[in-house]
mmCIF file of C-alpha atoms (C1' of nucleotides) and ligand atoms in Angstrom:
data_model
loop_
_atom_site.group_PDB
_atom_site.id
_atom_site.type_symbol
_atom_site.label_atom_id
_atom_site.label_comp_id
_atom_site.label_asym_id
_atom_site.label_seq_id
_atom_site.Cartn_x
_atom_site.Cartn_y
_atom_site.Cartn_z
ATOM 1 C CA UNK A 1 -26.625 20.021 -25.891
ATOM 2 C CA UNK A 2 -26.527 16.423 -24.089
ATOM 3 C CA UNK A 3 -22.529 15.956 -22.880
ATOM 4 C CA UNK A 4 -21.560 11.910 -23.243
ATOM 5 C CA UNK A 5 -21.533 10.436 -19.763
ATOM 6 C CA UNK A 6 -18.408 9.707 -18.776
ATOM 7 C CA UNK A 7 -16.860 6.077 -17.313
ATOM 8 C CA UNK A 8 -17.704 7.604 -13.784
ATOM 9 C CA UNK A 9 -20.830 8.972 -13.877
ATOM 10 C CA UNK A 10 -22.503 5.818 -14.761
ATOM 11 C CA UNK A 11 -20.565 4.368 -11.123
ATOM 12 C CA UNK A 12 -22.495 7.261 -9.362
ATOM 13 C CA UNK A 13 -25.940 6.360 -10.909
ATOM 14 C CA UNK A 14 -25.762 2.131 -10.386
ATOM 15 C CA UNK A 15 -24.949 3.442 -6.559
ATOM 16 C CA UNK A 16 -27.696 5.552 -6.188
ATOM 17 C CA UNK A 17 -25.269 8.694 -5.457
ATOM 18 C CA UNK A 18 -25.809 12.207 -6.841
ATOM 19 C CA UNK A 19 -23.607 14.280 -9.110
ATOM 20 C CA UNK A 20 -23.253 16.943 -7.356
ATOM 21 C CA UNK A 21 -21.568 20.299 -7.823
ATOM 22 C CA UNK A 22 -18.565 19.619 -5.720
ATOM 23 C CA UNK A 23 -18.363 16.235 -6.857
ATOM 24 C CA UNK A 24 -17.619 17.346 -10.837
ATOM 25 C CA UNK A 25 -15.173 19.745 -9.535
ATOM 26 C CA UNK A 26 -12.977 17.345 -7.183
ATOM 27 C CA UNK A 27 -13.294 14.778 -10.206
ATOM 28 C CA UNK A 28 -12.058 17.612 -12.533
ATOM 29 C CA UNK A 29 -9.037 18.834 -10.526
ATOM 30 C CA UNK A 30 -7.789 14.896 -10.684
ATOM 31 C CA UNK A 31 -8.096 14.267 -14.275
ATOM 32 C CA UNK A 32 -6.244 18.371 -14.861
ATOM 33 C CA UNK A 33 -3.307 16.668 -13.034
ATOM 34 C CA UNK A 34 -0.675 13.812 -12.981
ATOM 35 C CA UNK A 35 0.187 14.446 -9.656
ATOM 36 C CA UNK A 36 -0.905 12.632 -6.829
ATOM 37 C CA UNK A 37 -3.014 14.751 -4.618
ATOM 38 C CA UNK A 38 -3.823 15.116 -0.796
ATOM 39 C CA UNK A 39 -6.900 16.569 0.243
ATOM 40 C CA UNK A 40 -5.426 19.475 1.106
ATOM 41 C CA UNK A 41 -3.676 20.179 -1.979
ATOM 42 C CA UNK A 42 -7.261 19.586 -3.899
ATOM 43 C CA UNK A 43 -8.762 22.272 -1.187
ATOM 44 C CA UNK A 44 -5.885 24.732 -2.113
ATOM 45 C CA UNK A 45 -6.403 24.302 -5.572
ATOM 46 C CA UNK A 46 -9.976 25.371 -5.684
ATOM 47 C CA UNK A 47 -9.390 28.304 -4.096
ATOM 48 C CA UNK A 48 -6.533 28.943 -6.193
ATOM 49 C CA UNK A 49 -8.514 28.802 -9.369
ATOM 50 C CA UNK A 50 -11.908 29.791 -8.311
ATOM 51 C CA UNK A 51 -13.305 26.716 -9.486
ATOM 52 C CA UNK A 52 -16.214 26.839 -7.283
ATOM 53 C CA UNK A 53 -17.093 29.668 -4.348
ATOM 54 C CA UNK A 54 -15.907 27.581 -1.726
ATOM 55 C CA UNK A 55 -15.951 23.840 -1.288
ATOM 56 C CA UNK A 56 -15.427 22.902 2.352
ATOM 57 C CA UNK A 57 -12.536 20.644 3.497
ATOM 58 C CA UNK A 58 -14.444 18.455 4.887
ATOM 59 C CA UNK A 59 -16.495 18.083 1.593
ATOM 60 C CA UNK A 60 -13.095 17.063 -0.165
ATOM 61 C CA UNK A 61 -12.572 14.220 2.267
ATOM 62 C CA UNK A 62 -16.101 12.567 2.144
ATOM 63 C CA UNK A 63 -16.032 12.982 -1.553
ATOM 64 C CA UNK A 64 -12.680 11.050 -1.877
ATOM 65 C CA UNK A 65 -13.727 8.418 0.242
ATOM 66 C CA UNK A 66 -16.881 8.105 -1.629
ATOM 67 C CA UNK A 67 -14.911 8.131 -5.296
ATOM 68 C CA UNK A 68 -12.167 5.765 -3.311
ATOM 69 C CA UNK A 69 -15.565 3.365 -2.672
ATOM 70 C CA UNK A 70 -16.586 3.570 -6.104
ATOM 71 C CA UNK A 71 -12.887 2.781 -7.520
ATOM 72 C CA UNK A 72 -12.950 5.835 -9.187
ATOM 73 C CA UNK A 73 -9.996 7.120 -7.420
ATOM 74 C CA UNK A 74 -7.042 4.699 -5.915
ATOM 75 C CA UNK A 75 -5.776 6.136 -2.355
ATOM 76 C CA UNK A 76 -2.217 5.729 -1.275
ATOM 77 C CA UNK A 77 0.143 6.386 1.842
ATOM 78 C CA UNK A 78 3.862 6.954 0.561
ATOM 79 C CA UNK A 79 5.267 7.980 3.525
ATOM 80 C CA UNK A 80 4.775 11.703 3.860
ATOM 81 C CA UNK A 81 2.044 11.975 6.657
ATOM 82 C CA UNK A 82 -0.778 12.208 4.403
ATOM 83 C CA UNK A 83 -3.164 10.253 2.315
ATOM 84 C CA UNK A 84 -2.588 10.946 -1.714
ATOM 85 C CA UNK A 85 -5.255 10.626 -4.199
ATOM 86 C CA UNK A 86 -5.216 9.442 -8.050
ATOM 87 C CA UNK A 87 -7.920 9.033 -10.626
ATOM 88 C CA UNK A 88 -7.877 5.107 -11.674
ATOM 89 C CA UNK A 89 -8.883 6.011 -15.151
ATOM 90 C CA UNK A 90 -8.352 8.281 -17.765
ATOM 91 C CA UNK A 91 -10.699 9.334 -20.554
ATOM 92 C CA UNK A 92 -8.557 6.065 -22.547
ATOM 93 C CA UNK A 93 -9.082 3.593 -19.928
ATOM 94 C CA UNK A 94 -7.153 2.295 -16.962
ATOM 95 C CA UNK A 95 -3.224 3.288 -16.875
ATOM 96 C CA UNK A 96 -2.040 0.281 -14.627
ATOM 97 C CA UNK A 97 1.540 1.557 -12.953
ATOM 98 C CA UNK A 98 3.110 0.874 -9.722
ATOM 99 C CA UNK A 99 5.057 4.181 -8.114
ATOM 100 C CA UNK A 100 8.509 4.994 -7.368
ATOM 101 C CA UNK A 101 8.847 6.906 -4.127
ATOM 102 C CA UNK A 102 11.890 9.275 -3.205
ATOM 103 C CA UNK A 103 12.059 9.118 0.523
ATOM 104 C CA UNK A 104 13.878 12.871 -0.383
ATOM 105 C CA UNK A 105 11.941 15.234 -1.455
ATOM 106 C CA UNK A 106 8.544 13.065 -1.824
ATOM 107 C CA UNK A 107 8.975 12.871 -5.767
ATOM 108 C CA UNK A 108 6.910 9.983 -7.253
ATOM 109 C CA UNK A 109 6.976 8.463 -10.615
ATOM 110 C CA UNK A 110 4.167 6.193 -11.882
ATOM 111 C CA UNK A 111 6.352 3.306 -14.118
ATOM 112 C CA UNK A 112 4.451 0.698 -16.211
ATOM 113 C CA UNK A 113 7.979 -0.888 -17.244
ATOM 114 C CA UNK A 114 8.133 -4.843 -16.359
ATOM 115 C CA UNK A 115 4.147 -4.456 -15.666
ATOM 116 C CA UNK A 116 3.209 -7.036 -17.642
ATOM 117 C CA UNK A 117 5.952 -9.155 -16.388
ATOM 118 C CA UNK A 118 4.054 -8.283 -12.469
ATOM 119 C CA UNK A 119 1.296 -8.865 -13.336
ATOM 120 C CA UNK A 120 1.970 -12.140 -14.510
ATOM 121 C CA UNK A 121 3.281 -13.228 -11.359
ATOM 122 C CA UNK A 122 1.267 -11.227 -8.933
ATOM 123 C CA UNK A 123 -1.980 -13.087 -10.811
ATOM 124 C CA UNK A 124 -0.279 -16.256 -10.150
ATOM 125 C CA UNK A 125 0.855 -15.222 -6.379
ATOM 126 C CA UNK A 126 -2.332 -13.626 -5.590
ATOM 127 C CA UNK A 127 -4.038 -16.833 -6.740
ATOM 128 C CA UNK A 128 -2.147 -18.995 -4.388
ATOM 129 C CA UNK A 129 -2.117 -17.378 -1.476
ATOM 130 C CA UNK A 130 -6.067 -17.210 -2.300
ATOM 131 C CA UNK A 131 -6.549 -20.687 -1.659
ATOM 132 C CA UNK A 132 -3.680 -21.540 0.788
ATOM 133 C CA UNK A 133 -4.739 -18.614 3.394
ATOM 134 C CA UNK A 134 -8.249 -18.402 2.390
ATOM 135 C CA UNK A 135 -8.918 -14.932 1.514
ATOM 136 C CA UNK A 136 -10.675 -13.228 -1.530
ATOM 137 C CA UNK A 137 -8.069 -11.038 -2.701
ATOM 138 C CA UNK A 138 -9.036 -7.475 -4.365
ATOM 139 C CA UNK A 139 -5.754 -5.444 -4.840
ATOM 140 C CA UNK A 140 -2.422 -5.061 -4.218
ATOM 141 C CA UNK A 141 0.453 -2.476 -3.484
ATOM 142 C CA UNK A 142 3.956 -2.773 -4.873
ATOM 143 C CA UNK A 143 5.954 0.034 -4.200
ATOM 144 C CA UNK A 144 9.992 1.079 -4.563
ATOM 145 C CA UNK A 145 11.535 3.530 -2.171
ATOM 146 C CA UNK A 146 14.994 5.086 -3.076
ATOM 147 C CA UNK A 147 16.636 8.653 -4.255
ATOM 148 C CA UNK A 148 16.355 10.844 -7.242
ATOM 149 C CA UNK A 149 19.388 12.025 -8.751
ATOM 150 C CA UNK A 150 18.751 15.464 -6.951
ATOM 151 C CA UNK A 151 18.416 14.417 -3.698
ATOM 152 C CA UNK A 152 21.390 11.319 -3.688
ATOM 153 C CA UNK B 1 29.327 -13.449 32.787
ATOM 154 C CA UNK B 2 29.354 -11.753 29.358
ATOM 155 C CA UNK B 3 26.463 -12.282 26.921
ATOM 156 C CA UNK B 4 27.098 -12.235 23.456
ATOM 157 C CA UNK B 5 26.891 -9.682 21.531
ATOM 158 C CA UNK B 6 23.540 -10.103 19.328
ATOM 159 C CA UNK B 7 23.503 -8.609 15.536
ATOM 160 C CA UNK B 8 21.974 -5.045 16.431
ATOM 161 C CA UNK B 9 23.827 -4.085 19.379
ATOM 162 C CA UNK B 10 26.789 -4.085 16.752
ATOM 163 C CA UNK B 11 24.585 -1.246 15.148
ATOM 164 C CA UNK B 12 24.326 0.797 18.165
ATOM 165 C CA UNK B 13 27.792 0.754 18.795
ATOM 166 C CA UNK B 14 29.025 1.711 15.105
ATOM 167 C CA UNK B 15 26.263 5.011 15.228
ATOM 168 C CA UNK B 16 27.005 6.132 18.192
ATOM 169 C CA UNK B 17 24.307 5.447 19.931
ATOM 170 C CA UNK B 18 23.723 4.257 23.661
ATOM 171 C CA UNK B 19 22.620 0.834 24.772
ATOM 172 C CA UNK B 20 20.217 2.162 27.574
ATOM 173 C CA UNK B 21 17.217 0.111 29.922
ATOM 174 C CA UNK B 22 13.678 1.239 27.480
ATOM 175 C CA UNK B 23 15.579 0.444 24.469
ATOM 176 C CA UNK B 24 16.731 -3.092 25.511
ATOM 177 C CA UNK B 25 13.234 -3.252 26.657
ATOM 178 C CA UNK B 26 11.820 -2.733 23.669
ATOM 179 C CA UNK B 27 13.528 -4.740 21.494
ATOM 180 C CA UNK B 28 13.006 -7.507 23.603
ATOM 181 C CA UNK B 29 9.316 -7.524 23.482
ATOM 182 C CA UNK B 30 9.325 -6.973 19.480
ATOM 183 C CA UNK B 31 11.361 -10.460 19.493
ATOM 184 C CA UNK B 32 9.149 -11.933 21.415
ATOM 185 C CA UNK B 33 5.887 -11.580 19.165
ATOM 186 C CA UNK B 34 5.200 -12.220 15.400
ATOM 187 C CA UNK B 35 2.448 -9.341 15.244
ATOM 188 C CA UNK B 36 3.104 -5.914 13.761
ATOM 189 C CA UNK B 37 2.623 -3.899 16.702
ATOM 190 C CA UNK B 38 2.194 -0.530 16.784
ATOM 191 C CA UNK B 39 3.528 1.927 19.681
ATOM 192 C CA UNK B 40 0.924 2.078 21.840
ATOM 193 C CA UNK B 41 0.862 -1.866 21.715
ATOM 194 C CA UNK B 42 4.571 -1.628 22.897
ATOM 195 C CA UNK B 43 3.517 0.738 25.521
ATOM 196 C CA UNK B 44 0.518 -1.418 26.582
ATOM 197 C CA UNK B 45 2.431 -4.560 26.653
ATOM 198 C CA UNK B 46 5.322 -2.878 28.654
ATOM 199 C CA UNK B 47 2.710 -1.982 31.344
ATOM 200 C CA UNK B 48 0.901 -5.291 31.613
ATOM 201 C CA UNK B 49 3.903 -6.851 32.061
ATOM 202 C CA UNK B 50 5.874 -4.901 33.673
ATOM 203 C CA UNK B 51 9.081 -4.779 32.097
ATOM 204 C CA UNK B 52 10.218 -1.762 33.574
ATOM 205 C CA UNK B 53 8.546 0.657 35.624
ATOM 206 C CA UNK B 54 7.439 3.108 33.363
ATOM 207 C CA UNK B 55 8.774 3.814 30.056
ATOM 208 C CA UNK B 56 6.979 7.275 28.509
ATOM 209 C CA UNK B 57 5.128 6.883 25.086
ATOM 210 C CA UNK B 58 7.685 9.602 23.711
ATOM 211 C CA UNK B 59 10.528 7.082 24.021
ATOM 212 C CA UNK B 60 9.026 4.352 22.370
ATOM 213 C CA UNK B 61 8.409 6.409 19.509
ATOM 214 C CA UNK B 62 11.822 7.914 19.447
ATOM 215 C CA UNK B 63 12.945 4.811 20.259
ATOM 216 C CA UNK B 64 11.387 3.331 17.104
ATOM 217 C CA UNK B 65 12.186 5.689 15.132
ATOM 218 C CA UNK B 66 16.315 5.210 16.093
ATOM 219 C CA UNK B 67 15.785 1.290 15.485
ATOM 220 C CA UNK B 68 14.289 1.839 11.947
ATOM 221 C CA UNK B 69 16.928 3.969 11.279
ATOM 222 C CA UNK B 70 19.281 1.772 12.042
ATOM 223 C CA UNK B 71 17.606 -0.818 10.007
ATOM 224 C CA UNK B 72 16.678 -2.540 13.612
ATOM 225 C CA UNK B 73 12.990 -2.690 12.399
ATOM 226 C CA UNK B 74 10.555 -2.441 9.477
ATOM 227 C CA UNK B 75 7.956 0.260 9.880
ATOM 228 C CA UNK B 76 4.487 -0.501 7.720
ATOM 229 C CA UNK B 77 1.352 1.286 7.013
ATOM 230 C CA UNK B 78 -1.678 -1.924 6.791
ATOM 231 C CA UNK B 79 -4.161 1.302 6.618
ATOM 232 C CA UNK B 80 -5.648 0.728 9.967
ATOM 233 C CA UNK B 81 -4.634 4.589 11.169
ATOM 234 C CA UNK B 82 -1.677 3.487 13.252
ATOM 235 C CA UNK B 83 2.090 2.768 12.133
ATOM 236 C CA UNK B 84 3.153 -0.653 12.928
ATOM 237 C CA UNK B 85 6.939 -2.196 13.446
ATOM 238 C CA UNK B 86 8.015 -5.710 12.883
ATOM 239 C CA UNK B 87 11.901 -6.590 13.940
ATOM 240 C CA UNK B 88 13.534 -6.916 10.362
ATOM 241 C CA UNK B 89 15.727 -10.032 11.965
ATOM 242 C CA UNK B 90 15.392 -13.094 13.796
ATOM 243 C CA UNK B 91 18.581 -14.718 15.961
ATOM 244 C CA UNK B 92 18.205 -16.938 12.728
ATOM 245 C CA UNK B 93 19.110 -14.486 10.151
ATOM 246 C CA UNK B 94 16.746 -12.080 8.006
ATOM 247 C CA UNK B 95 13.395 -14.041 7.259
ATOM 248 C CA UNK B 96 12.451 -12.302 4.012
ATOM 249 C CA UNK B 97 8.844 -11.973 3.898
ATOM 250 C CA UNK B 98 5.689 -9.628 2.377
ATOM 251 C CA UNK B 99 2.000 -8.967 3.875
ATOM 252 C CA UNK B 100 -1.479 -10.004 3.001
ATOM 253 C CA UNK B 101 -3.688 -7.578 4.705
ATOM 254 C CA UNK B 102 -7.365 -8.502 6.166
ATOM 255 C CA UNK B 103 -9.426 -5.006 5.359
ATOM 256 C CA UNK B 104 -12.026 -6.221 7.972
ATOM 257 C CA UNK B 105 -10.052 -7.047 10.754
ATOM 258 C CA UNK B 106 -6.915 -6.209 10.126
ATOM 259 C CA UNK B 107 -5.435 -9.837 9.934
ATOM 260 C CA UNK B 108 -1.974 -10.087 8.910
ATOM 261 C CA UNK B 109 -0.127 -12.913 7.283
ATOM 262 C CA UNK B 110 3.207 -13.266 7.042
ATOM 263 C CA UNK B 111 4.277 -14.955 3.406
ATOM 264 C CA UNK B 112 6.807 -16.603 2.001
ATOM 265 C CA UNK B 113 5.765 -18.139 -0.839
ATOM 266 C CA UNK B 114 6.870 -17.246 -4.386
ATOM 267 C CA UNK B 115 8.864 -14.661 -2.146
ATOM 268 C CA UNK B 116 12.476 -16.351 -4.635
ATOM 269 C CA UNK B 117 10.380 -15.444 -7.522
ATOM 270 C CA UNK B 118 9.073 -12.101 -6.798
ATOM 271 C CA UNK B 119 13.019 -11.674 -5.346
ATOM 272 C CA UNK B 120 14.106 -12.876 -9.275
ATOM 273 C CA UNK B 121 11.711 -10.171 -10.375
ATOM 274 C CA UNK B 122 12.037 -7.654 -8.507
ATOM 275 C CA UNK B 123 15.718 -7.358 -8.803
ATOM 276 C CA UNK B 124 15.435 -7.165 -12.435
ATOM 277 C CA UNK B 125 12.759 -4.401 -11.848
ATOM 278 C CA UNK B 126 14.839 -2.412 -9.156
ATOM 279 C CA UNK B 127 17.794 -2.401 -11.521
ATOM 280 C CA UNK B 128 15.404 -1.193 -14.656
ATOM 281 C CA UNK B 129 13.785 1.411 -12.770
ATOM 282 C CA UNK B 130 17.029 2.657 -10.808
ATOM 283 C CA UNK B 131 18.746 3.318 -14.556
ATOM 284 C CA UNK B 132 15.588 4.464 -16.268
ATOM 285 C CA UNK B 133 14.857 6.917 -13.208
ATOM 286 C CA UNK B 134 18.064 7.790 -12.040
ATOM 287 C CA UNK B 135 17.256 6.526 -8.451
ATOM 288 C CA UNK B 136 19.018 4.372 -5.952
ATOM 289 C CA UNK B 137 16.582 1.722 -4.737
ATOM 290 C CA UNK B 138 16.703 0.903 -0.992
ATOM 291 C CA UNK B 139 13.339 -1.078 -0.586
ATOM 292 C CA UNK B 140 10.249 -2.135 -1.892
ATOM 293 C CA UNK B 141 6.690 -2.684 -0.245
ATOM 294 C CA UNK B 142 4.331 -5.848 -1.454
ATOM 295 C CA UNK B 143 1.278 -6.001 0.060
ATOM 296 C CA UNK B 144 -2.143 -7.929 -1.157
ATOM 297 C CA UNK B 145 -5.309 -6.951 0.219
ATOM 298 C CA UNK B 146 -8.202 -8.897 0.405
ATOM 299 C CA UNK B 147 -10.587 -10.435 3.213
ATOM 300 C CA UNK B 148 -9.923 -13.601 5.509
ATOM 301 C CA UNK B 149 -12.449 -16.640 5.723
ATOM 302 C CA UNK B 150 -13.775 -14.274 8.661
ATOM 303 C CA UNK B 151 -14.650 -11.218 7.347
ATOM 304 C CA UNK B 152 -15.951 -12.485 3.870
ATOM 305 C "C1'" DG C 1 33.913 7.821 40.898
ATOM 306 C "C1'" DT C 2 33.402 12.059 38.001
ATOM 307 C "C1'" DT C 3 31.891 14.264 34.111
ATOM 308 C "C1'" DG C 4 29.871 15.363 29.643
ATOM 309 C "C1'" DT C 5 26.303 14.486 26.931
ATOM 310 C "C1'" DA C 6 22.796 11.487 25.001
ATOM 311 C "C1'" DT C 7 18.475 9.944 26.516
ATOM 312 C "C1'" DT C 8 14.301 10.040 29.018
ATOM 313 C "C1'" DG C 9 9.453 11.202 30.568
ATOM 314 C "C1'" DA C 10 5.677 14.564 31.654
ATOM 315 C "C1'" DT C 11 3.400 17.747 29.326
ATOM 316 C "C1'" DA C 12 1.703 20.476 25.851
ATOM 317 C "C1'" DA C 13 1.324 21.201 21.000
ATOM 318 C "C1'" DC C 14 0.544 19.689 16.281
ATOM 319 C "C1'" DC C 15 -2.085 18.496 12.439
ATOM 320 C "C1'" DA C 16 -4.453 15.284 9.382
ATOM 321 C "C1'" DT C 17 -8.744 13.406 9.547
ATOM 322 C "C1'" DT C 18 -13.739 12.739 11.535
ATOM 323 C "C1'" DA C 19 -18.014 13.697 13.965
ATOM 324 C "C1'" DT C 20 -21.861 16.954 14.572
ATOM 325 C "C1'" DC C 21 -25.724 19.318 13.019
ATOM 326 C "C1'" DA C 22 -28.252 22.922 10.969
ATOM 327 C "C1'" DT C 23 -28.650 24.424 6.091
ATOM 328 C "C1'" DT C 24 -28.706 23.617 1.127
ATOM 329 C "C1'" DA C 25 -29.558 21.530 -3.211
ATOM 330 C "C1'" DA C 26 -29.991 17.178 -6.395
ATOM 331 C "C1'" DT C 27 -33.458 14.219 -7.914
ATOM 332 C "C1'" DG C 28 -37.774 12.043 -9.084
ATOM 333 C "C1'" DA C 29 -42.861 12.346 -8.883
ATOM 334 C "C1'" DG C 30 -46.728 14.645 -10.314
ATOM 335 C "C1'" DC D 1 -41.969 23.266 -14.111
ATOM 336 C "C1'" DT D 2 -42.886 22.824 -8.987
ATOM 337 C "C1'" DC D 3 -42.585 20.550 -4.942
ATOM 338 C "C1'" DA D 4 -41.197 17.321 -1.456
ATOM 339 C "C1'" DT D 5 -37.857 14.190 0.020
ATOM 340 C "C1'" DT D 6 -33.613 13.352 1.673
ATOM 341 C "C1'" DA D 7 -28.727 13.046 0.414
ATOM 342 C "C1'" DA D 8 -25.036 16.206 0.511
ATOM 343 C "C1'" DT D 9 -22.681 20.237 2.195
ATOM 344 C "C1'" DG D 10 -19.878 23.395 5.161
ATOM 345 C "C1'" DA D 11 -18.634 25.656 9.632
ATOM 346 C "C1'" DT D 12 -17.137 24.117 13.659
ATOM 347 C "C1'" DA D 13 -15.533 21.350 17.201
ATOM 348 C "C1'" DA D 14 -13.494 17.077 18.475
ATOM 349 C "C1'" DT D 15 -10.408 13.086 17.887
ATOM 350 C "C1'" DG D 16 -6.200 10.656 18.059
ATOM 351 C "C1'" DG D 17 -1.728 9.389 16.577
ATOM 352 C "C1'" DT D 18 2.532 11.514 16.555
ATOM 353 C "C1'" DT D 19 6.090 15.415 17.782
ATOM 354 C "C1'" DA D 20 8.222 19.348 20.158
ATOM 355 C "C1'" DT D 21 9.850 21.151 24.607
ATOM 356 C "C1'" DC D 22 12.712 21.077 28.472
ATOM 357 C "C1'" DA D 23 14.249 19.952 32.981
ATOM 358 C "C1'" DA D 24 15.817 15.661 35.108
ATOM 359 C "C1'" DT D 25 18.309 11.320 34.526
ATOM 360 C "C1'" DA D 26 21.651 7.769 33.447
ATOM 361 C "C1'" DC D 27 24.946 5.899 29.948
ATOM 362 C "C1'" DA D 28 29.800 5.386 28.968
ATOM 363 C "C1'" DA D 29 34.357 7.122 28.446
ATOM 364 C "C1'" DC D 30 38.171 8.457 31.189
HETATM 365 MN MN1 LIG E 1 0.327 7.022 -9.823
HETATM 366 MN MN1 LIG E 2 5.641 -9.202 8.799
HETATM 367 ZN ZN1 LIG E 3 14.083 13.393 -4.382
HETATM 368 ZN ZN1 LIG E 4 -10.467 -10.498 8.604
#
DNA sequence: GTTGTATTGATAACCATTATCATTAATGAG
DNA sequence: CTCATTAATGATAATGGTTATCAATACAAC
């Protein structure tokens, strides 16, 4: 009984990394969720559902960072005082969105409305600044802070 | 000898809020710079020069924190583990700008270019998501990330 | 000038994230 | 499968940027 290696796994083998215990777990809490996670909130969800005896705090940071270095999982700062966490792929492939922030309650929606329309330009702006301030270029942020309707 | 009023000491004086010594001070040297400096900066800066005897690290925080509310200053996150503020206008008006980050060194540019485009977008975005979502849109965030002709 | 209150600064506390280091376990060779 | 190598882990302490506290100070309105 061989399970099909997943998009990630083969990122951990070309880097020479093992797939550890831990690992598989931190990776499975991300894809169980649409939420965008802080280390913290990963920690208290172990314990929560026993997913493994106990998985140190500090593992769950060096394990994002690795999975952040891998481009596994996109980090992000929206404001709150702590670093949030998303897998960049599902089992069907990227899901390219931006986020929409409330500065209220913390609330954050992925959209993929007008993406294509961004990306269009961003190619084209990310292109030009390229060559005009001479950097290589490898991602970008856009973000939109307002109010949900519950905290307005 | 009166000096003229300059656009944020109107804002002080609709909130409220009291034109004292550390906060002329710091204002002053966030108009004389076009880095993103973060508190301490301020603090350091304050010192070397002396501007005023001593100011306390508290106040410049609180201090920043009163002039971002105020819409005074433009607080970012580059990822380098400090916040950093920028002065959101000139004696010549808003300049309307976004970020390209250095992840080596921490570089930042300034840009304006395609800024009228991205503005023609991202209107038509902010007013999509804001119906869509049922939010009220107060800002965005753009920021590219890449390496300079240094780092490379 | 006096007065009321917002603001300040020294200090300690907070809290997310990192560094340390002895212990454990994934992996590849045999 | 067994073993040896060494990356990875977890308990703990430390770091460092930012906040809370509170008595002392200085704006600004009268
Ligand atoms: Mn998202
Ligand atoms: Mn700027
Ligand atoms: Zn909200
Ligand atoms: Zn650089």
């Amino acid at each position: 009984m061989h399970m099909q290696k997943s998009w990630w796994q083969k990122k951990f083998k070309k880097a020479g990394l093992r797939l550890t215990g831990p690992r598989l777990v931190i990776i499975d809490i991300l894809s169980q969720t649409n939420n965008h996670l802080s280390a913290e909130e990963i920690y208290l969800t172990l314990r929560r559902e026993n997913k493994s005896n106990n998985i140190g705090l500090t593992t769950i940071y060096r394990t994002l960072d690795v999975l952040v270095r891998l481009g596994i999982v996109y980090k992000f700062d929206f404001g709150d005082g702590r670093t949030r966490y998303e897998l960049s792929e599902g089992p069907n492939g990227f899901h390219h969105h931006h986020h929409l922030v409330c500065t209220g309650c913390g609330h954050i929606v992925d959209y993929t409305d007008f993406i294509d329309e961004e990306k269009e330009l961003l190619d084209r702006t990310e292109k030009g600044l390229a060559k005009k301030y001479n950097f290589s270029i490898h991602h970008h942020l856009i973000q939109f802070y307002g109010l949900c309707e519950h905290c307005r």
